[in-house]
Amino acid sequence: MARRKLVYEGKAKILYEGPEPGTLVQYFKDDATAGNGEKKDVIDGKGVLNNRLSEFFMTGLAGVGVPTHFIKRLNMREQLIRQVEIIPLEVIVRNVAAGSMSKRLGIEEGTPLPRPIIEFCYKDDKLGDPLVAEEHIIAFGWASQQDLDDIVALALRVNDFMSGCMMAVGIKLVDFKIEIGRVWDNDFQRLILADEISPDSCRLWDIETGKKLDKDVFRRDLGSLADAYTEVARRLGVLPANSGPVTRPTLIN
Ligand code: 5GP
């Protein structure tokens, strides 16, 4: 039997060669890591939930005109995506102070920000994904000024869509991280949303209780990560409201 070619293995996902040139298969693992790989565990069902949630957000974003790499979900753990040249930046959008920004600037977690704040980190595990300025990005050629203008516009559109989606189900979108890819359509280059959008890469707080429903549950040992992600999926209608045990999620097709 022919074996498919592994293109890249990251901490939470694997990329395989796709069935056609310019496509890849993105496989969602159950592995959870935090602190740049220092804390590790396997969370039964996480990959299945993130595959389905990322499909849900990417499809919704495409519906409002945001270009994404997502083509279609193939099965419980895999989706077909467009191959892109990843821009080596983590683009973070914050609506409420939390995490590294709270630590860095001494702003109490939960403080609402006067406007969405966009930060860029240079994607490099060995360096711990350091925060960088637009000056670094342009000087080192990671992206042009035009790219940055397009990335900011795209990130704010993602924020508007995701905030609304979450607000509708009683969840506050505190912050999130996205990655952007470059694609060529004939002679024209475009930037599109890549990687994933899931509770692994967002901070999601219940509006009423403040309960965390994202990867901070794992990072800070606050309980069951699978339960938190299942709760998000249920509220968004990705899982039936009365589905059974969280370790074996029942997905709605
Ligand atoms: P912070 O900079 O406060 O640690 O993270 C800000 C937001 O970006 C959080 O929602 C966090 O989950 C996300 N984020 C930052 N770095 C990473 C990363 O390397 N991987 C993932 N999945 N999310 C990240």
mmCIF file of C-alpha atoms and ligand atoms in Angstrom:
data_model
loop_
_atom_site.group_PDB
_atom_site.id
_atom_site.type_symbol
_atom_site.label_atom_id
_atom_site.label_comp_id
_atom_site.label_asym_id
_atom_site.label_seq_id
_atom_site.Cartn_x
_atom_site.Cartn_y
_atom_site.Cartn_z
ATOM 1 C CA MET A 1 0.000 0.000 0.000
ATOM 2 C CA ALA A 2 1.355 3.448 -0.926
ATOM 3 C CA ARG A 3 2.205 5.587 2.067
ATOM 4 C CA ARG A 4 1.426 9.290 1.941
ATOM 5 C CA LYS A 5 4.215 11.750 2.355
ATOM 6 C CA LEU A 6 4.583 13.630 5.612
ATOM 7 C CA VAL A 7 5.326 17.281 4.879
ATOM 8 C CA TYR A 8 5.558 18.725 8.407
ATOM 9 C CA GLU A 9 4.825 17.642 11.959
ATOM 10 C CA GLY A 10 4.062 20.305 14.571
ATOM 11 C CA LYS A 11 3.021 20.086 18.226
ATOM 12 C CA ALA A 12 -0.737 19.715 17.556
ATOM 13 C CA LYS A 13 -1.010 18.943 13.838
ATOM 14 C CA ILE A 14 0.580 16.988 11.015
ATOM 15 C CA LEU A 15 0.609 18.037 7.359
ATOM 16 C CA TYR A 16 0.623 15.377 4.635
ATOM 17 C CA GLU A 17 0.904 15.787 0.895
ATOM 18 C CA GLY A 18 -2.584 16.308 -0.572
ATOM 19 C CA PRO A 19 -4.266 14.476 -3.450
ATOM 20 C CA GLU A 20 -3.570 17.307 -5.918
ATOM 21 C CA PRO A 21 -0.684 19.740 -6.340
ATOM 22 C CA GLY A 22 -1.177 22.804 -4.173
ATOM 23 C CA THR A 23 -3.166 20.899 -1.537
ATOM 24 C CA LEU A 24 -2.269 19.378 1.834
ATOM 25 C CA VAL A 25 -4.058 17.177 4.338
ATOM 26 C CA GLN A 26 -4.069 18.689 7.839
ATOM 27 C CA TYR A 27 -4.343 16.069 10.624
ATOM 28 C CA PHE A 28 -5.351 17.207 14.134
ATOM 29 C CA LYS A 29 -3.556 15.320 16.924
ATOM 30 C CA ASP A 30 -4.790 14.826 20.492
ATOM 31 C CA ASP A 31 -1.492 16.159 21.843
ATOM 32 C CA ALA A 32 -1.590 19.240 24.032
ATOM 33 C CA THR A 33 1.519 21.223 24.874
ATOM 34 C CA ALA A 34 2.126 24.431 26.795
ATOM 35 C CA GLY A 35 5.091 26.568 27.784
ATOM 36 C CA ASN A 36 6.804 25.916 24.440
ATOM 37 C CA GLY A 37 6.530 22.138 24.862
ATOM 38 C CA GLU A 38 7.530 21.968 28.564
ATOM 39 C CA LYS A 39 4.081 20.681 29.630
ATOM 40 C CA LYS A 40 2.670 17.826 27.533
ATOM 41 C CA ASP A 41 -0.324 15.517 27.584
ATOM 42 C CA VAL A 42 -2.642 13.594 25.308
ATOM 43 C CA ILE A 43 -6.261 14.786 25.544
ATOM 44 C CA ASP A 44 -8.598 12.140 24.163
ATOM 45 C CA GLY A 45 -10.863 13.714 21.537
ATOM 46 C CA LYS A 46 -9.135 17.128 21.307
ATOM 47 C CA GLY A 47 -8.057 16.610 17.691
ATOM 48 C CA VAL A 48 -11.576 15.638 16.646
ATOM 49 C CA LEU A 49 -13.060 18.719 18.325
ATOM 50 C CA ASN A 50 -10.467 21.131 16.905
ATOM 51 C CA ASN A 51 -10.857 19.711 13.389
ATOM 52 C CA ARG A 52 -14.592 20.313 13.555
ATOM 53 C CA LEU A 53 -14.369 23.704 15.286
ATOM 54 C CA SER A 54 -11.736 24.995 12.872
ATOM 55 C CA GLU A 55 -13.934 23.859 9.980
ATOM 56 C CA PHE A 56 -16.871 25.709 11.553
ATOM 57 C CA PHE A 57 -14.971 29.009 11.939
ATOM 58 C CA MET A 58 -13.154 28.849 8.586
ATOM 59 C CA THR A 59 -16.394 28.073 6.731
ATOM 60 C CA GLY A 60 -18.186 30.918 8.506
ATOM 61 C CA LEU A 61 -15.338 33.314 7.737
ATOM 62 C CA ALA A 62 -15.341 32.305 4.054
ATOM 63 C CA GLY A 63 -19.079 33.035 4.102
ATOM 64 C CA VAL A 64 -18.389 36.660 5.048
ATOM 65 C CA GLY A 65 -15.635 37.001 2.439
ATOM 66 C CA VAL A 66 -12.483 36.234 4.437
ATOM 67 C CA PRO A 67 -10.175 34.081 2.275
ATOM 68 C CA THR A 68 -8.954 30.924 4.054
ATOM 69 C CA HIS A 69 -6.889 27.827 3.284
ATOM 70 C CA PHE A 70 -9.770 25.483 4.198
ATOM 71 C CA ILE A 71 -11.181 23.375 1.336
ATOM 72 C CA LYS A 72 -13.165 20.609 3.041
ATOM 73 C CA ARG A 73 -13.222 18.287 6.012
ATOM 74 C CA LEU A 74 -12.180 14.777 5.015
ATOM 75 C CA ASN A 75 -12.951 12.822 8.177
ATOM 76 C CA MET A 76 -12.986 13.108 11.974
ATOM 77 C CA ARG A 77 -9.372 14.266 12.227
ATOM 78 C CA GLU A 78 -8.392 15.525 8.790
ATOM 79 C CA GLN A 79 -9.162 18.402 6.501
ATOM 80 C CA LEU A 80 -8.058 19.248 2.978
ATOM 81 C CA ILE A 81 -6.363 22.646 2.800
ATOM 82 C CA ARG A 82 -4.636 24.848 0.262
ATOM 83 C CA GLN A 83 -0.870 24.752 0.447
ATOM 84 C CA VAL A 84 0.455 28.168 1.416
ATOM 85 C CA GLU A 85 3.778 29.758 2.164
ATOM 86 C CA ILE A 86 3.380 30.539 5.845
ATOM 87 C CA ILE A 87 4.432 34.029 6.915
ATOM 88 C CA PRO A 88 6.626 33.374 9.985
ATOM 89 C CA LEU A 89 4.463 35.460 12.307
ATOM 90 C CA GLU A 90 1.870 34.751 14.961
ATOM 91 C CA VAL A 91 -0.742 37.464 14.628
ATOM 92 C CA ILE A 92 -2.438 38.029 17.989
ATOM 93 C CA VAL A 93 -5.600 40.076 18.404
ATOM 94 C CA ARG A 94 -6.625 41.123 21.916
ATOM 95 C CA ASN A 95 -9.941 42.526 23.123
ATOM 96 C CA VAL A 96 -9.332 42.051 26.846
ATOM 97 C CA ALA A 97 -5.997 42.024 28.702
ATOM 98 C CA ALA A 98 -4.797 38.491 29.528
ATOM 99 C CA GLY A 99 -1.853 36.123 29.277
ATOM 100 C CA SER A 100 1.497 37.453 28.152
ATOM 101 C CA MET A 101 0.246 41.026 27.687
ATOM 102 C CA SER A 102 -1.008 41.214 31.269
ATOM 103 C CA LYS A 103 2.346 39.895 32.521
ATOM 104 C CA ARG A 104 4.446 42.108 30.286
ATOM 105 C CA LEU A 105 2.593 45.350 31.002
ATOM 106 C CA GLY A 106 1.230 44.668 34.500
ATOM 107 C CA ILE A 107 -2.390 45.054 33.402
ATOM 108 C CA GLU A 108 -4.839 42.946 35.395
ATOM 109 C CA GLU A 109 -6.299 40.006 33.451
ATOM 110 C CA GLY A 110 -9.860 40.792 32.415
ATOM 111 C CA THR A 111 -9.326 44.527 31.875
ATOM 112 C CA PRO A 112 -11.227 45.469 28.716
ATOM 113 C CA LEU A 113 -9.017 47.172 26.108
ATOM 114 C CA PRO A 114 -10.144 50.488 24.597
ATOM 115 C CA ARG A 115 -9.765 49.001 21.100
ATOM 116 C CA PRO A 116 -8.580 45.695 19.664
ATOM 117 C CA ILE A 117 -4.794 45.492 19.923
ATOM 118 C CA ILE A 118 -2.801 43.541 17.349
ATOM 119 C CA GLU A 119 0.587 42.090 18.224
ATOM 120 C CA PHE A 120 3.090 40.169 16.120
ATOM 121 C CA CYS A 121 5.364 37.390 17.356
ATOM 122 C CA TYR A 122 8.163 35.869 15.304
ATOM 123 C CA LYS A 123 7.436 32.146 14.869
ATOM 124 C CA ASP A 124 10.507 30.420 16.253
ATOM 125 C CA ASP A 125 10.194 27.747 18.930
ATOM 126 C CA LYS A 126 13.874 27.990 19.892
ATOM 127 C CA LEU A 127 13.420 31.693 20.682
ATOM 128 C CA GLY A 128 9.994 31.173 22.315
ATOM 129 C CA ASP A 129 8.076 33.123 19.621
ATOM 130 C CA PRO A 130 9.287 36.605 20.686
ATOM 131 C CA LEU A 131 7.141 39.718 20.312
ATOM 132 C CA VAL A 132 8.400 41.820 17.382
ATOM 133 C CA ALA A 133 7.643 45.276 16.013
ATOM 134 C CA GLU A 134 6.526 46.097 12.462
ATOM 135 C CA GLU A 135 10.039 47.562 12.034
ATOM 136 C CA HIS A 136 11.602 44.113 12.576
ATOM 137 C CA ILE A 137 9.120 42.454 10.234
ATOM 138 C CA ILE A 138 9.858 44.811 7.377
ATOM 139 C CA ALA A 139 13.605 45.126 8.020
ATOM 140 C CA PHE A 140 14.087 41.347 8.091
ATOM 141 C CA GLY A 141 11.831 40.780 5.074
ATOM 142 C CA TRP A 142 9.255 38.528 6.797
ATOM 143 C CA ALA A 143 6.476 40.657 5.256
ATOM 144 C CA SER A 144 6.172 43.963 3.396
ATOM 145 C CA GLN A 145 4.332 47.073 4.578
ATOM 146 C CA GLN A 146 1.533 46.214 2.121
ATOM 147 C CA ASP A 147 1.375 42.665 3.541
ATOM 148 C CA LEU A 148 1.138 44.097 7.058
ATOM 149 C CA ASP A 149 -1.708 46.425 6.065
ATOM 150 C CA ASP A 150 -3.535 43.440 4.548
ATOM 151 C CA ILE A 151 -2.800 41.257 7.608
ATOM 152 C CA VAL A 152 -4.165 43.885 10.024
ATOM 153 C CA ALA A 153 -7.340 44.294 7.926
ATOM 154 C CA LEU A 154 -7.790 40.507 7.776
ATOM 155 C CA ALA A 155 -7.142 40.042 11.505
ATOM 156 C CA LEU A 156 -9.734 42.690 12.405
ATOM 157 C CA ARG A 157 -12.325 41.042 10.144
ATOM 158 C CA VAL A 158 -11.618 37.701 11.823
ATOM 159 C CA ASN A 159 -11.990 39.415 15.212
ATOM 160 C CA ASP A 160 -15.362 40.947 14.275
ATOM 161 C CA PHE A 161 -16.714 37.639 13.005
ATOM 162 C CA MET A 162 -15.367 35.520 15.857
ATOM 163 C CA SER A 163 -16.441 38.004 18.553
ATOM 164 C CA GLY A 164 -20.006 37.985 17.188
ATOM 165 C CA CYS A 165 -20.077 34.204 16.871
ATOM 166 C CA MET A 166 -18.947 33.796 20.463
ATOM 167 C CA MET A 167 -21.088 36.590 21.913
ATOM 168 C CA ALA A 168 -24.165 34.868 20.437
ATOM 169 C CA VAL A 169 -23.465 31.783 22.573
ATOM 170 C CA GLY A 170 -22.536 33.612 25.779
ATOM 171 C CA ILE A 171 -18.760 33.526 25.328
ATOM 172 C CA LYS A 172 -16.346 36.456 25.411
ATOM 173 C CA LEU A 173 -13.536 36.348 22.814
ATOM 174 C CA VAL A 174 -10.657 37.625 24.951
ATOM 175 C CA ASP A 175 -7.872 37.130 22.399
ATOM 176 C CA PHE A 176 -6.723 34.781 19.652
ATOM 177 C CA LYS A 177 -3.785 33.907 17.443
ATOM 178 C CA ILE A 178 -3.914 33.393 13.696
ATOM 179 C CA GLU A 179 -1.378 32.570 11.026
ATOM 180 C CA ILE A 180 -1.361 33.917 7.509
ATOM 181 C CA GLY A 181 -0.251 32.239 4.287
ATOM 182 C CA ARG A 182 0.814 33.543 0.911
ATOM 183 C CA VAL A 183 -0.733 31.989 -2.202
ATOM 184 C CA TRP A 184 -0.254 32.697 -5.875
ATOM 185 C CA ASP A 185 -3.211 32.826 -8.270
ATOM 186 C CA ASN A 186 -1.446 33.043 -11.633
ATOM 187 C CA ASP A 187 0.696 36.188 -11.312
ATOM 188 C CA PHE A 188 -1.184 37.572 -8.322
ATOM 189 C CA GLN A 189 -0.147 37.052 -4.742
ATOM 190 C CA ARG A 190 -2.795 37.004 -2.016
ATOM 191 C CA LEU A 191 -2.725 36.549 1.734
ATOM 192 C CA ILE A 192 -5.169 34.076 3.235
ATOM 193 C CA LEU A 193 -5.996 32.772 6.697
ATOM 194 C CA ALA A 194 -4.104 29.512 7.376
ATOM 195 C CA ASP A 195 -3.336 27.054 10.217
ATOM 196 C CA GLU A 196 -6.405 26.688 12.475
ATOM 197 C CA ILE A 197 -8.880 28.572 14.615
ATOM 198 C CA SER A 198 -9.831 26.567 17.689
ATOM 199 C CA PRO A 199 -9.890 26.849 21.494
ATOM 200 C CA ASP A 200 -6.175 25.926 21.316
ATOM 201 C CA SER A 201 -5.436 29.331 19.834
ATOM 202 C CA CYS A 202 -8.132 31.542 21.443
ATOM 203 C CA ARG A 203 -9.005 32.705 24.956
ATOM 204 C CA LEU A 204 -12.711 32.118 25.529
ATOM 205 C CA TRP A 205 -14.459 33.084 28.778
ATOM 206 C CA ASP A 206 -18.055 32.395 29.712
ATOM 207 C CA ILE A 207 -19.744 35.808 29.824
ATOM 208 C CA GLU A 208 -21.802 35.047 32.953
ATOM 209 C CA THR A 209 -19.330 33.161 35.111
ATOM 210 C CA GLY A 210 -15.924 34.028 33.633
ATOM 211 C CA LYS A 211 -15.181 30.282 33.370
ATOM 212 C CA LYS A 212 -12.323 29.564 30.978
ATOM 213 C CA LEU A 213 -13.235 27.407 27.962
ATOM 214 C CA ASP A 214 -9.886 27.340 26.163
ATOM 215 C CA LYS A 215 -6.356 25.989 26.370
ATOM 216 C CA ASP A 216 -5.658 27.943 29.565
ATOM 217 C CA VAL A 217 -7.627 25.104 31.275
ATOM 218 C CA PHE A 218 -4.650 22.889 30.370
ATOM 219 C CA ARG A 219 -1.920 25.525 30.764
ATOM 220 C CA ARG A 220 -3.137 26.431 34.281
ATOM 221 C CA ASP A 221 -4.486 23.007 35.430
ATOM 222 C CA LEU A 222 -8.086 24.223 35.766
ATOM 223 C CA GLY A 223 -9.899 20.952 34.991
ATOM 224 C CA SER A 224 -10.833 18.927 31.929
ATOM 225 C CA LEU A 225 -9.764 20.430 28.608
ATOM 226 C CA ALA A 226 -11.995 18.041 26.644
ATOM 227 C CA ASP A 227 -15.010 19.174 28.720
ATOM 228 C CA ALA A 228 -14.214 22.843 28.017
ATOM 229 C CA TYR A 229 -13.839 22.332 24.240
ATOM 230 C CA THR A 230 -16.959 20.141 24.164
ATOM 231 C CA GLU A 231 -18.882 22.959 25.871
ATOM 232 C CA VAL A 232 -17.764 25.417 23.153
ATOM 233 C CA ALA A 233 -18.697 22.954 20.390
ATOM 234 C CA ARG A 234 -22.099 22.277 21.971
ATOM 235 C CA ARG A 235 -22.963 25.940 22.332
ATOM 236 C CA LEU A 236 -22.027 26.615 18.709
ATOM 237 C CA GLY A 237 -24.208 23.710 17.560
ATOM 238 C CA VAL A 238 -21.240 21.689 16.337
ATOM 239 C CA LEU A 239 -22.105 18.961 18.863
ATOM 240 C CA PRO A 240 -25.655 17.952 19.787
ATOM 241 C CA ALA A 241 -26.764 19.584 23.062
ATOM 242 C CA ASN A 242 -27.276 16.221 24.801
ATOM 243 C CA SER A 243 -24.196 14.380 23.493
ATOM 244 C CA GLY A 244 -22.647 11.725 25.728
ATOM 245 C CA PRO A 245 -19.170 11.367 27.211
ATOM 246 C CA VAL A 246 -16.716 14.016 26.076
ATOM 247 C CA THR A 247 -13.913 11.575 25.389
ATOM 248 C CA ARG A 248 -15.774 10.237 22.345
ATOM 249 C CA PRO A 249 -17.463 13.281 20.814
ATOM 250 C CA THR A 250 -20.509 12.664 18.607
ATOM 251 C CA LEU A 251 -20.323 15.090 15.735
ATOM 252 C CA ILE A 252 -23.161 16.510 13.734
ATOM 253 C CA ASN A 253 -22.461 16.199 10.005
HETATM 254 P P1 5GP B 1 -0.399 35.042 24.984
HETATM 255 O O1 5GP B 1 0.555 35.897 24.175
HETATM 256 O O2 5GP B 1 -1.197 35.854 25.940
HETATM 257 O O3 5GP B 1 0.248 33.863 25.577
HETATM 258 O O4 5GP B 1 -1.442 34.451 23.916
HETATM 259 C C1 5GP B 1 -2.355 35.272 23.232
HETATM 260 C C2 5GP B 1 -3.319 34.402 22.439
HETATM 261 O O5 5GP B 1 -2.636 33.763 21.376
HETATM 262 C C3 5GP B 1 -3.945 33.279 23.263
HETATM 263 O O6 5GP B 1 -5.286 33.101 22.829
HETATM 264 C C4 5GP B 1 -3.122 32.047 22.924
HETATM 265 O O7 5GP B 1 -3.888 30.881 22.987
HETATM 266 C C5 5GP B 1 -2.685 32.360 21.503
HETATM 267 N N1 5GP B 1 -1.326 31.858 21.246
HETATM 268 C C6 5GP B 1 -0.168 32.511 21.450
HETATM 269 N N2 5GP B 1 0.888 31.730 21.103
HETATM 270 C C7 5GP B 1 0.365 30.574 20.658
HETATM 271 C C8 5GP B 1 0.952 29.355 20.148
HETATM 272 O O8 5GP B 1 2.172 29.212 20.004
HETATM 273 N N3 5GP B 1 0.073 28.360 19.815
HETATM 274 C C9 5GP B 1 -1.282 28.512 19.930
HETATM 275 N N4 5GP B 1 -2.077 27.483 19.592
HETATM 276 N N5 5GP B 1 -1.849 29.647 20.391
HETATM 277 C C10 5GP B 1 -1.047 30.661 20.755
#
